XYZ file of C-alpha atoms in Angstrom:
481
model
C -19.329 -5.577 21.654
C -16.903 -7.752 20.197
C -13.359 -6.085 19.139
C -14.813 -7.970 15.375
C -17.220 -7.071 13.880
C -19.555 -9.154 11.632
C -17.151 -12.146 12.704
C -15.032 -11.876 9.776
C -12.037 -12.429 12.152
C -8.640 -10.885 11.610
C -6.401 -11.066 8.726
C -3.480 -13.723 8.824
C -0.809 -11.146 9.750
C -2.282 -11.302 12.962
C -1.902 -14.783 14.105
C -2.075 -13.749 17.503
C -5.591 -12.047 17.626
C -6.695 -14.313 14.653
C -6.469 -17.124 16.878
C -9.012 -15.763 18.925
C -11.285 -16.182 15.553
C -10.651 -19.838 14.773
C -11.676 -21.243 18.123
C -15.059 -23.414 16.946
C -17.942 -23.639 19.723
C -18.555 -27.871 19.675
C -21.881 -27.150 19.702
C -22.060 -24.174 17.372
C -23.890 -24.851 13.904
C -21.787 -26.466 10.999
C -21.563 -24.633 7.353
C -25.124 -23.913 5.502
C -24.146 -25.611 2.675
C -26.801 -27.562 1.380
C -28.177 -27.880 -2.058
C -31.544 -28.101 -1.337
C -34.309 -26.698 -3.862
C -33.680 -24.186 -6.636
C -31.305 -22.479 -4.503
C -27.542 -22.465 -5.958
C -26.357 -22.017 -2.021
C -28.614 -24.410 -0.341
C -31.975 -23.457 2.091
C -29.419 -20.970 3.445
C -28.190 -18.965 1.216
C -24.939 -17.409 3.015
C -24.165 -20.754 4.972
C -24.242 -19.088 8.128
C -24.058 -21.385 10.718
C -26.441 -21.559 13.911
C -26.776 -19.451 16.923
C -25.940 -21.792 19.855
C -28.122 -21.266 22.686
C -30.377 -18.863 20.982
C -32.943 -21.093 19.028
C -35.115 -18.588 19.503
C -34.047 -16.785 17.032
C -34.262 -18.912 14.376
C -35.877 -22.272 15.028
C -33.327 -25.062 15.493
C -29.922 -23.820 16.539
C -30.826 -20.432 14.914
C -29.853 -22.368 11.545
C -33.035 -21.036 9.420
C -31.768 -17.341 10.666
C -28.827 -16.529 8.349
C -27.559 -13.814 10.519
C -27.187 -15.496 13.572
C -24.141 -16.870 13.660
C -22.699 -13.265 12.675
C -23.241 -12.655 16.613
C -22.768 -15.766 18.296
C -19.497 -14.623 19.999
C -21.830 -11.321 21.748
C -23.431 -10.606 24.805
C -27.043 -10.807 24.651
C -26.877 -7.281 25.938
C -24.760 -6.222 23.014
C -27.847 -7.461 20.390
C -29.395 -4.159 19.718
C -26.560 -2.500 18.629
C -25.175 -5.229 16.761
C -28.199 -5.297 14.500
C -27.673 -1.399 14.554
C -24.353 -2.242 12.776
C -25.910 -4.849 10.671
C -28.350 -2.586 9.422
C -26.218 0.294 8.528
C -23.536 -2.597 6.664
C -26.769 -3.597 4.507
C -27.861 -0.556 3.860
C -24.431 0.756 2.795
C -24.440 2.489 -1.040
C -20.919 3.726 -0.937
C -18.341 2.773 -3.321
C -16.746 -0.336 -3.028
C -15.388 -0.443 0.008
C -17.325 0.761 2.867
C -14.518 3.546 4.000
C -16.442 4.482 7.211
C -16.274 1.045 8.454
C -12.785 0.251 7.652
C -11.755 3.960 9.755
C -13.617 2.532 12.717
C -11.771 -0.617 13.029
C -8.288 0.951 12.139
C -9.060 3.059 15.045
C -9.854 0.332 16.798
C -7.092 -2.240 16.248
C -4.763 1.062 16.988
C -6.523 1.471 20.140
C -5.807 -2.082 21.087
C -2.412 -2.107 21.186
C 0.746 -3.682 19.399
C 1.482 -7.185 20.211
C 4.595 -5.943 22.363
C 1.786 -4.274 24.524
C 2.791 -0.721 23.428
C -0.266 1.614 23.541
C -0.716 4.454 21.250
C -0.690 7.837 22.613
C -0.978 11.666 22.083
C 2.667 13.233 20.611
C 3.693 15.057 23.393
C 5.723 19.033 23.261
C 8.975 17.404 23.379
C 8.688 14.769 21.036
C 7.238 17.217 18.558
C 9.954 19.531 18.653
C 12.804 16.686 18.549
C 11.042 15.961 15.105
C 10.923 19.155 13.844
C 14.449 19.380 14.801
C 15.269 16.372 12.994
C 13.337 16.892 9.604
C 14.875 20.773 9.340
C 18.685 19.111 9.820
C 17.657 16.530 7.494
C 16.740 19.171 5.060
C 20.033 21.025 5.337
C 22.017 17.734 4.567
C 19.824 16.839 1.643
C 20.441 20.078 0.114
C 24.239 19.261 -0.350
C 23.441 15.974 -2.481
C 20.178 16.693 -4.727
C 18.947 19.354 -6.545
C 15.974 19.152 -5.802
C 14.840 21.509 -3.015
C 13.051 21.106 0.211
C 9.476 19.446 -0.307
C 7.950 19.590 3.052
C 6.851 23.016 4.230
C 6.164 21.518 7.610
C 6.818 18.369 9.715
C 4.795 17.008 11.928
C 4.615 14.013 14.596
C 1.968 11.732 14.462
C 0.057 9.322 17.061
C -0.885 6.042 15.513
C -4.324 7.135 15.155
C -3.233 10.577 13.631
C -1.531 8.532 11.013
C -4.583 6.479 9.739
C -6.585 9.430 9.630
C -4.406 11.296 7.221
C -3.494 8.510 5.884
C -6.689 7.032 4.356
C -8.078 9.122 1.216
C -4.374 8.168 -0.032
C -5.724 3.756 0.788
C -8.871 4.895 -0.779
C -7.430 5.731 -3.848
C -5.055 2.667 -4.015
C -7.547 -0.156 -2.824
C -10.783 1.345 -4.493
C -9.838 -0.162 -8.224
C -9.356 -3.653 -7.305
C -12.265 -3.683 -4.826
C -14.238 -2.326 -7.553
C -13.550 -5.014 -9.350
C -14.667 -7.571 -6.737
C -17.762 -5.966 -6.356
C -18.856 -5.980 -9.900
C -17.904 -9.955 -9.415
C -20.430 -10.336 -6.378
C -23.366 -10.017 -9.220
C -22.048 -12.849 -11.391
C -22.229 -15.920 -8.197
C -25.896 -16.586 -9.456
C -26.723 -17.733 -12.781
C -28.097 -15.533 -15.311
C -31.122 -16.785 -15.068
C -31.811 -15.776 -11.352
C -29.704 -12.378 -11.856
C -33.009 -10.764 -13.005
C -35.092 -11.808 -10.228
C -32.672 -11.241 -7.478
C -31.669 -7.035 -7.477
C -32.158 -7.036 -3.604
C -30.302 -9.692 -3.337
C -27.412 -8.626 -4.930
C -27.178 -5.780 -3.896
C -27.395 -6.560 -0.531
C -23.969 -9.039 -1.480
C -22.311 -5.974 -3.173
C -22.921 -4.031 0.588
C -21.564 -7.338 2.160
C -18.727 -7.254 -0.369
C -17.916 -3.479 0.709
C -18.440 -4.102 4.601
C -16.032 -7.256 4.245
C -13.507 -5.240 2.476
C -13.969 -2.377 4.739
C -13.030 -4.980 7.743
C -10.247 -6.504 5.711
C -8.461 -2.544 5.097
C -9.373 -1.649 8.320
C -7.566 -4.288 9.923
C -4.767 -4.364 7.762
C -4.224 -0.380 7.955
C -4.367 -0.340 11.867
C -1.767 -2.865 12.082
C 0.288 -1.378 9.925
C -0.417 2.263 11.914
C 1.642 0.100 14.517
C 5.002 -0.200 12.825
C 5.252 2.604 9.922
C 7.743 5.110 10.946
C 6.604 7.829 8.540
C 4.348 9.158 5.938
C 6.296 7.409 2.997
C 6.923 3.549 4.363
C 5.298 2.088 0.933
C 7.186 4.219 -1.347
C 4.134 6.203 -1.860
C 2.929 9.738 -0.773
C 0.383 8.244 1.410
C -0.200 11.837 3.787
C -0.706 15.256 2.870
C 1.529 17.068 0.166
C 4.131 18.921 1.580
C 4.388 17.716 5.161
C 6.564 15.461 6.345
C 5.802 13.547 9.380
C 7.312 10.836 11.748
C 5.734 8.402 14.392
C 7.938 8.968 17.466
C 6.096 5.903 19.271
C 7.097 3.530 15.959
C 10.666 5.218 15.420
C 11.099 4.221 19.596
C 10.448 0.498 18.650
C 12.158 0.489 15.858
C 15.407 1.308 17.516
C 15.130 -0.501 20.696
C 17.245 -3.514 19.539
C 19.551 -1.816 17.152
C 22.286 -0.663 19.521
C 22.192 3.105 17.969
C 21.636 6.341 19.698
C 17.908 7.279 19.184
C 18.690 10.810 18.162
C 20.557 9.187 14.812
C 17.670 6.795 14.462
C 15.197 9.772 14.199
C 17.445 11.766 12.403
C 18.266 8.653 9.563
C 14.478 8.233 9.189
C 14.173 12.037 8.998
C 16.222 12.151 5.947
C 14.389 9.369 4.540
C 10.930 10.782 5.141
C 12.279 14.795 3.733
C 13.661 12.680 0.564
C 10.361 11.307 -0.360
C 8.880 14.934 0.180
C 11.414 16.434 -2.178
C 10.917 14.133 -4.985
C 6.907 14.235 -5.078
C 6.935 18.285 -4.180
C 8.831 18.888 -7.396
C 8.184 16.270 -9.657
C 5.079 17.144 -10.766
C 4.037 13.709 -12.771
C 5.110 11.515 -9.783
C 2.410 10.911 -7.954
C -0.076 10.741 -10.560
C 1.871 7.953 -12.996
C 2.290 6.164 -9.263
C -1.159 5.824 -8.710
C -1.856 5.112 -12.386
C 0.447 2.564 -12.411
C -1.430 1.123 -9.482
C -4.599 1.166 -11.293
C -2.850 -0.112 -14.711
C -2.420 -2.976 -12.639
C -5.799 -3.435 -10.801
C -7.240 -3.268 -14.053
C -5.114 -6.757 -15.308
C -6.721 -8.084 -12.616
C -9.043 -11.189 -12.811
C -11.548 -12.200 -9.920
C -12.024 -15.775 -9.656
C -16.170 -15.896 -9.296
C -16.134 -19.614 -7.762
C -13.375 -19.053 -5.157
C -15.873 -15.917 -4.271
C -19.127 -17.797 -4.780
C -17.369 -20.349 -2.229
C -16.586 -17.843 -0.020
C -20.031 -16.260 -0.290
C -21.875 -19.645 -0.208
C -19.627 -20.571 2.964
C -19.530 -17.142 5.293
C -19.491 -19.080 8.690
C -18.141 -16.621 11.260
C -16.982 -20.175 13.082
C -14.796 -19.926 10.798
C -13.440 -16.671 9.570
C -9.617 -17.827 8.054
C -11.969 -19.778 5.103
C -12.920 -15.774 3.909
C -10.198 -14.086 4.815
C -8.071 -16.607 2.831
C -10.230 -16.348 -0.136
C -10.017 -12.499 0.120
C -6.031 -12.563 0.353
C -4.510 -15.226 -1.591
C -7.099 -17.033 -4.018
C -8.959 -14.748 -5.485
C -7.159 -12.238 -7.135
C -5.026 -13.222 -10.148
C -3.387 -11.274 -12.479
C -4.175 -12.019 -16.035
C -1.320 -13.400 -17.829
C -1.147 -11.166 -20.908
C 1.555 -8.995 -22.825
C -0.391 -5.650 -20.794
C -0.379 -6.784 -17.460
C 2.981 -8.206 -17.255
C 3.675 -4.365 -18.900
C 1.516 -2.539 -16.084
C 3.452 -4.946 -13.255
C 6.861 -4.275 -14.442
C 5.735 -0.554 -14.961
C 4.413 -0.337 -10.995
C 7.611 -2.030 -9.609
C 10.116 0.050 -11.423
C 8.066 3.456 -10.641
C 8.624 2.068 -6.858
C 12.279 0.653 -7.229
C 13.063 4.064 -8.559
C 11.533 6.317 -6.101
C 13.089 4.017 -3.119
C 16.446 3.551 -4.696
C 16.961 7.393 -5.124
C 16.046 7.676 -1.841
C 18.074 4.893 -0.558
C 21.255 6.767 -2.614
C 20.455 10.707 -1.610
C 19.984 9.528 1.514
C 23.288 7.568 2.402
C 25.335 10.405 0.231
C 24.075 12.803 3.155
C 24.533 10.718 6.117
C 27.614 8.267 5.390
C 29.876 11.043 6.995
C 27.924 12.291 9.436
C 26.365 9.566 10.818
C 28.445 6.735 12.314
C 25.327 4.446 12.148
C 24.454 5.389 8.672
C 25.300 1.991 7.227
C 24.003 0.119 9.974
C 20.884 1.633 9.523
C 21.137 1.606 6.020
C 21.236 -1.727 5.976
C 18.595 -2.529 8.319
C 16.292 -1.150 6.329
C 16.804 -2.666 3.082
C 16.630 -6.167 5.073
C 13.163 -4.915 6.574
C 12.211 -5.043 3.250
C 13.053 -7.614 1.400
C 12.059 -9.999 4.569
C 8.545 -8.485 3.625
C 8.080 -5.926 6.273
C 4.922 -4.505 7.234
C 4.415 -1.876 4.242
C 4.903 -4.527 1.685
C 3.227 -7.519 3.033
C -0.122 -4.624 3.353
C 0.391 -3.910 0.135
C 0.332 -7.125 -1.096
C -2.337 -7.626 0.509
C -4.771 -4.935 -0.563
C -4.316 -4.925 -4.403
C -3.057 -8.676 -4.338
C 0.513 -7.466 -5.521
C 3.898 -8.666 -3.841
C 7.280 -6.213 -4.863
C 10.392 -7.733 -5.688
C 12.808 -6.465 -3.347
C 16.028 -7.029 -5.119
C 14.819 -3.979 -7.049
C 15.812 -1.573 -4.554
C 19.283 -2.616 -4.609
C 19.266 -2.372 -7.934
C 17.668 1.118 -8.136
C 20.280 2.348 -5.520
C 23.370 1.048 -7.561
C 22.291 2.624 -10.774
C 21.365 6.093 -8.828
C 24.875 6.206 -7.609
C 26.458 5.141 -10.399
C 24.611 8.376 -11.907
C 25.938 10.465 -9.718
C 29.636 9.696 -10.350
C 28.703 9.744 -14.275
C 26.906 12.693 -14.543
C 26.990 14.583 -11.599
C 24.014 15.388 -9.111
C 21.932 17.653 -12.013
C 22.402 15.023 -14.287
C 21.435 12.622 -11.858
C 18.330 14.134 -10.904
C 16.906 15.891 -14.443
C 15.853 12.335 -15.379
C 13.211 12.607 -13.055
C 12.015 15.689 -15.717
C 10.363 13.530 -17.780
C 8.698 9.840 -16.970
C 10.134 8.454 -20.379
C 13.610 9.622 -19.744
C 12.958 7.251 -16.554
C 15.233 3.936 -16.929
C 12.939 0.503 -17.616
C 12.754 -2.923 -15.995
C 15.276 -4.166 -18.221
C 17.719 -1.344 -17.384
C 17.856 -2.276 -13.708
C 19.017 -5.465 -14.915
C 22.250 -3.596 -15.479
C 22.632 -0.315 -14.350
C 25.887 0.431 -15.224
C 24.859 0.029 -18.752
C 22.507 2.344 -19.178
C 24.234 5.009 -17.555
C 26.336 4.398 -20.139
C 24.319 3.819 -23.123
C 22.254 6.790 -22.166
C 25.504 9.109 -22.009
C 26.466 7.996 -25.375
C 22.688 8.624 -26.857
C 22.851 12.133 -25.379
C 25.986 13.033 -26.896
C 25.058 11.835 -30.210
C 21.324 13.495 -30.129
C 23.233 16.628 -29.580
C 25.766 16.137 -32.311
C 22.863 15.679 -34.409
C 20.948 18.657 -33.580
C 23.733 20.959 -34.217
C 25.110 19.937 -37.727
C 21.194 20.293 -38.216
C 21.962 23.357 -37.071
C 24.730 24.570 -39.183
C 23.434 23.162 -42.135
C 20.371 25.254 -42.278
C 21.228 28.384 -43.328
C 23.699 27.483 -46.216
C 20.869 25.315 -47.681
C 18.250 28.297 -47.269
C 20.955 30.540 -49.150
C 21.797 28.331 -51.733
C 18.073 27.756 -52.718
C 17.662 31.195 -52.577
C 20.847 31.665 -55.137
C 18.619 29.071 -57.579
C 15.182 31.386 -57.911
C-alpha cells in the first residue's frame, strides 16, 4: 500500500517525498467544509474530500463517505487492508500518541532510504569492532581530562533501524506530555453543548489525534535515524544507560566531504558519544531534571483549539501540508508567563550545559592528538546552530527551537573552569543541580567563575570562625551557671 498512511503526507523536512503528497487529482473532491445543518463542520464532519472514480463508495464522488479520500492514492487491491489499518487507528486506546504506529513508519521511512540513495543495512564484524576500538581509545583519553569515570560498560554499532528501536521509549517519554496535551484539546472543537451527546465521537478524534501524531513522530524519527551519528545527537540520553553506540553508515556520510581520515572522524565522534555516557552514568540527577525540564515546559504549553478545529474540520488527504502545518508551527504556543519563560530558560541551560562540557572535555582530549580536532570541532558546532537534524526534530516534536549560541557559551565557561579551578573543581558542580550556573551566568562566564570562587572562599571563612568560636562560648556559659 502506499509508503503513507492515512494520507497525512510527510512532514516539511522532507520536501522531497512531501512533494509526492501535495500533487491534487483535478478531479479529486474539494474540502468538506460546509456549514450545513446543526453540524459545526458541515454535512461532513472531517472535510474529507471525495473518492475519484469510486462513487460507489459513497454516492457522488465518494463525498458523503468521510473516509474515502483517506485512500484515494491506493490500489483497489490494497482496500482490505487499508480498512484493516483504519480500523485498528480507530480503535486505538493507547496514550496519546499511538507508539505502535509511529515504530512502523520509522521503520519504514528507514527502509526507504536517505535522499542521497544510501540504504540502511546490518553492522557488519568489521565495522563493529572498529567501533569498539574507537569508544575504548576514546575512554582512555577522556580519563586524562575529567573526573568522571567511564560511563558506558559497552559500545555498540547500530543499523538505522537498530537505532529507532532503542531509541523510542526515550521519544515516548519526551513527546508524550505535549501530545497529551493536544489530545485533551481534541474534546473541546465542539461546543459544550454537543460534548455530551458526542462520546463516540470524540473519542474516535482523540484516536485520530494519536494516529496523526503517531505518523508525525514516526516520520520525523526515521528521518532523523538517517543522519544521527550516535546515541546522544540531542543532548539527551536517548538509548540505553550505559552503552554507548555509533551509526557507522551515518558517521560514513558524515565524513565524506570533510577531507579527514575516517578513522579520526569515528574516533572524534567516539569521544563525543563516551562523554555523554560519563556525565549521565555518574550524575545521578541528570537525566531525570532533563526530562523534567522537558515536561516543565510541555506543561507552559497552550493548544490553540481553532487552529486544531481547522485542521480537524479540514483533514483532506489532497492536501496533507494544511495538517501537517497546523501540527508543526501553529498550534503549539508557549504561554507567555513568569513560569514558562522560567521552565524554557531552565530546559536550554540543562542542554547548553551538558553539550558545552562535552564540547570542552572533548577538545581538551583530542586537540593534541588529533590533527583534525578543530576542524571537526568546528563542524559540529556549525551543524548546529544551522539547525541540524537533532534540533530541527526537536523542535518539532515538543514545538521548542534551542538557541545555539548557548553552546558556545557553555564551552567557554567550562574551560574557563578548568584553568580556574582545576578539572575536580570543574566537574563537582555537576554534584548538585543548584550549584549548576543559570541562564544569566552564560551571559558571562568568566564572571561567574569568578564570583563563584569568591562565594566559596568566603562560605568557608565563615564556617570556620563558626567553628572556632564555639567552644569558647560553650565554656564561658558554662563559667556563668
Amino acid at each position: 500500500m502506499s509508503d503513507t498512511p492515512f494520507g497525512f503526507g510527510l512532514p516539511p523536512e522532507e520536501p522531497e517525498d512531501g512533494d509526492e503528497g501535495k500533487k491534487k487529482d483535478p478531479a479529486g473532491g474539494g474540502q468538506g467544509s460546509g456549514g450545513q445543518g446543526g453540524n459545526p463542520f458541515g454535512a461532513n464532519p472531517f472535510g474529507f474530500g471525495g473518492l475519484p472514480g469510486m462513487g460507489g463508495l459513497g454516492g457522488q464522488g465518494g463525498a458523503d463517505n468521510p473516509f474515502a479520500a483517506m485512500f484515494s492514492s491506493l490500489n483497489p487491491n490494497d482496500l482490505g487492508a487499508a480498512f484493516q489499518q483504519l480500523g485498528q487507528m480507530l480503535s486505538y486506546e493507547g496514550g496519546p500518541v499511538n507508539w505502535d504506529m509511529a515504530k512502523q513508519i520509522a521503520r519504514q521511512v528507514v527502509a526507504q532510504g536517505t535522499a542521497d540513495g544510501t540504504k540502511d543495512a546490518s553492522v557488519g564484524s568489521a565495522e563493529k569492532s572498529a567501533v569498539e576500538e574507537a569508544v575504548r581509545l576514546a575512554d582512555l583519553w577522556l580519563d586524562q581530562v575529567t573526573s568522571l569515570p567511564s560511563g558506558a560498560n559497552t559500545a555498540v554499532a547500530w543499523s538505522r533501524a537498530e537505532w529507532v528501536e532503542a531509541t523510542l521509549p526515550a521519544w515516548q517519554q519526551l513527546v508524550d506530555p505535549v501530545a497529551e496535551r493536544v489530545g485533551a484539546a481534541m474534546g473541546d472543537v465542539l461546543p459544550e453543548e454537543m460534548q455530551a451527546m458526542a462520546g463516540p465521537l470524540i473519542g474516535m478524534m482523540r484516536s485520530m489525534g494519536g494516529a496523526m501524531f503517531g505518523q508525525q513522530i514516526g516520520q520525523a524519527v526515521g528521518a532523523l535515524a538517517g543522519e544521527v551519528v550516535g546515541s546522544t545527537d540531542v543532548g539527551l540520553p536517548l538509548g540505553p544507560a550505559n552503552r554507548a553506540a555509533l551509526l557507522p553508515l551515518n558517521i560514513e556520510a558524515f565524513g565524506k566531504d570533510l577531507g579527514v581520515p575516517s578513522d579520526e572522524v569515528r574516533l572524534y565522534l567516539a569521544l563525543r558519544e563516551a562523554a555523554h555516557q560519563r556525565l549521565f552514568a555518574h550524575v545521578p540527577w541528570l537525566r531525570a531534571h532533563l526530562f523534567g525540564a522537558v515536561e516543565g515546559y510541555a506543561r507552559g504549553i497552550k493548544v490553540d483549539t481553532s487552529k486544531l478545529e481547522e485542521a480537524v474540520g479540514q483533514l483532506d488527504p489532497t492536501h496533507p501540508e494544511q495538517l501537517q502545518e497546523a501540527l508543526q508551527q501553529g498550534m503549539f504556543q508557549p504561554e507567555d508567563t513568569p513560569q514558562q519563560k522560567a521552565a524554557l530558560a531552565r530546559l536550554e541551560t540543562a542542554l547548553a550545559l551538558v553539550e558545552g562540557w562535552v564540547d570542552a572535555v572533548v577538545h581538551e582530549a583530542a586537540k593534541s592528538r588529533l590533527t583534525s580536532a578543530d576542524a571537526l570541532r568546528e563542524t559540529l558546532r556549525r551543524r548546529r546552530a544551522s539547525g541540524g537534524p537533532a534540533e530541527q526534530t526537536f523542535a518539532t516534536l515538543i514545538g521548542l527551537e534551542l538557541r545555539p549560541r548557548r553552546l558556545r557559551d557553555a564551552a567557554r565557561l567550562w574551560a574557563s573552569l578548568t584553568d580556574a579551578r582545576g578539572i575536580d573543581g570543574r566537574d563537582g558542580l555537576w554534584e548538585h543541580p543548584d550549584m549548576l550556573p543559570t541562564a544569566t551566568d552564560l551571559d558571562d562566564p568568566d564572571g561567574f567563575v569568578h564570583r563563584e570562587h569568591l562565594d566559596f572562599s568566603e562560605l568557608d571563612k565563615m564556617l570556620g570562625e563558626a567553628a572556632k568560636g564555639d567552644t569558647p562560648e560553650d565554656g564561658a556559659g558554662d563559667g556563668k551557671e
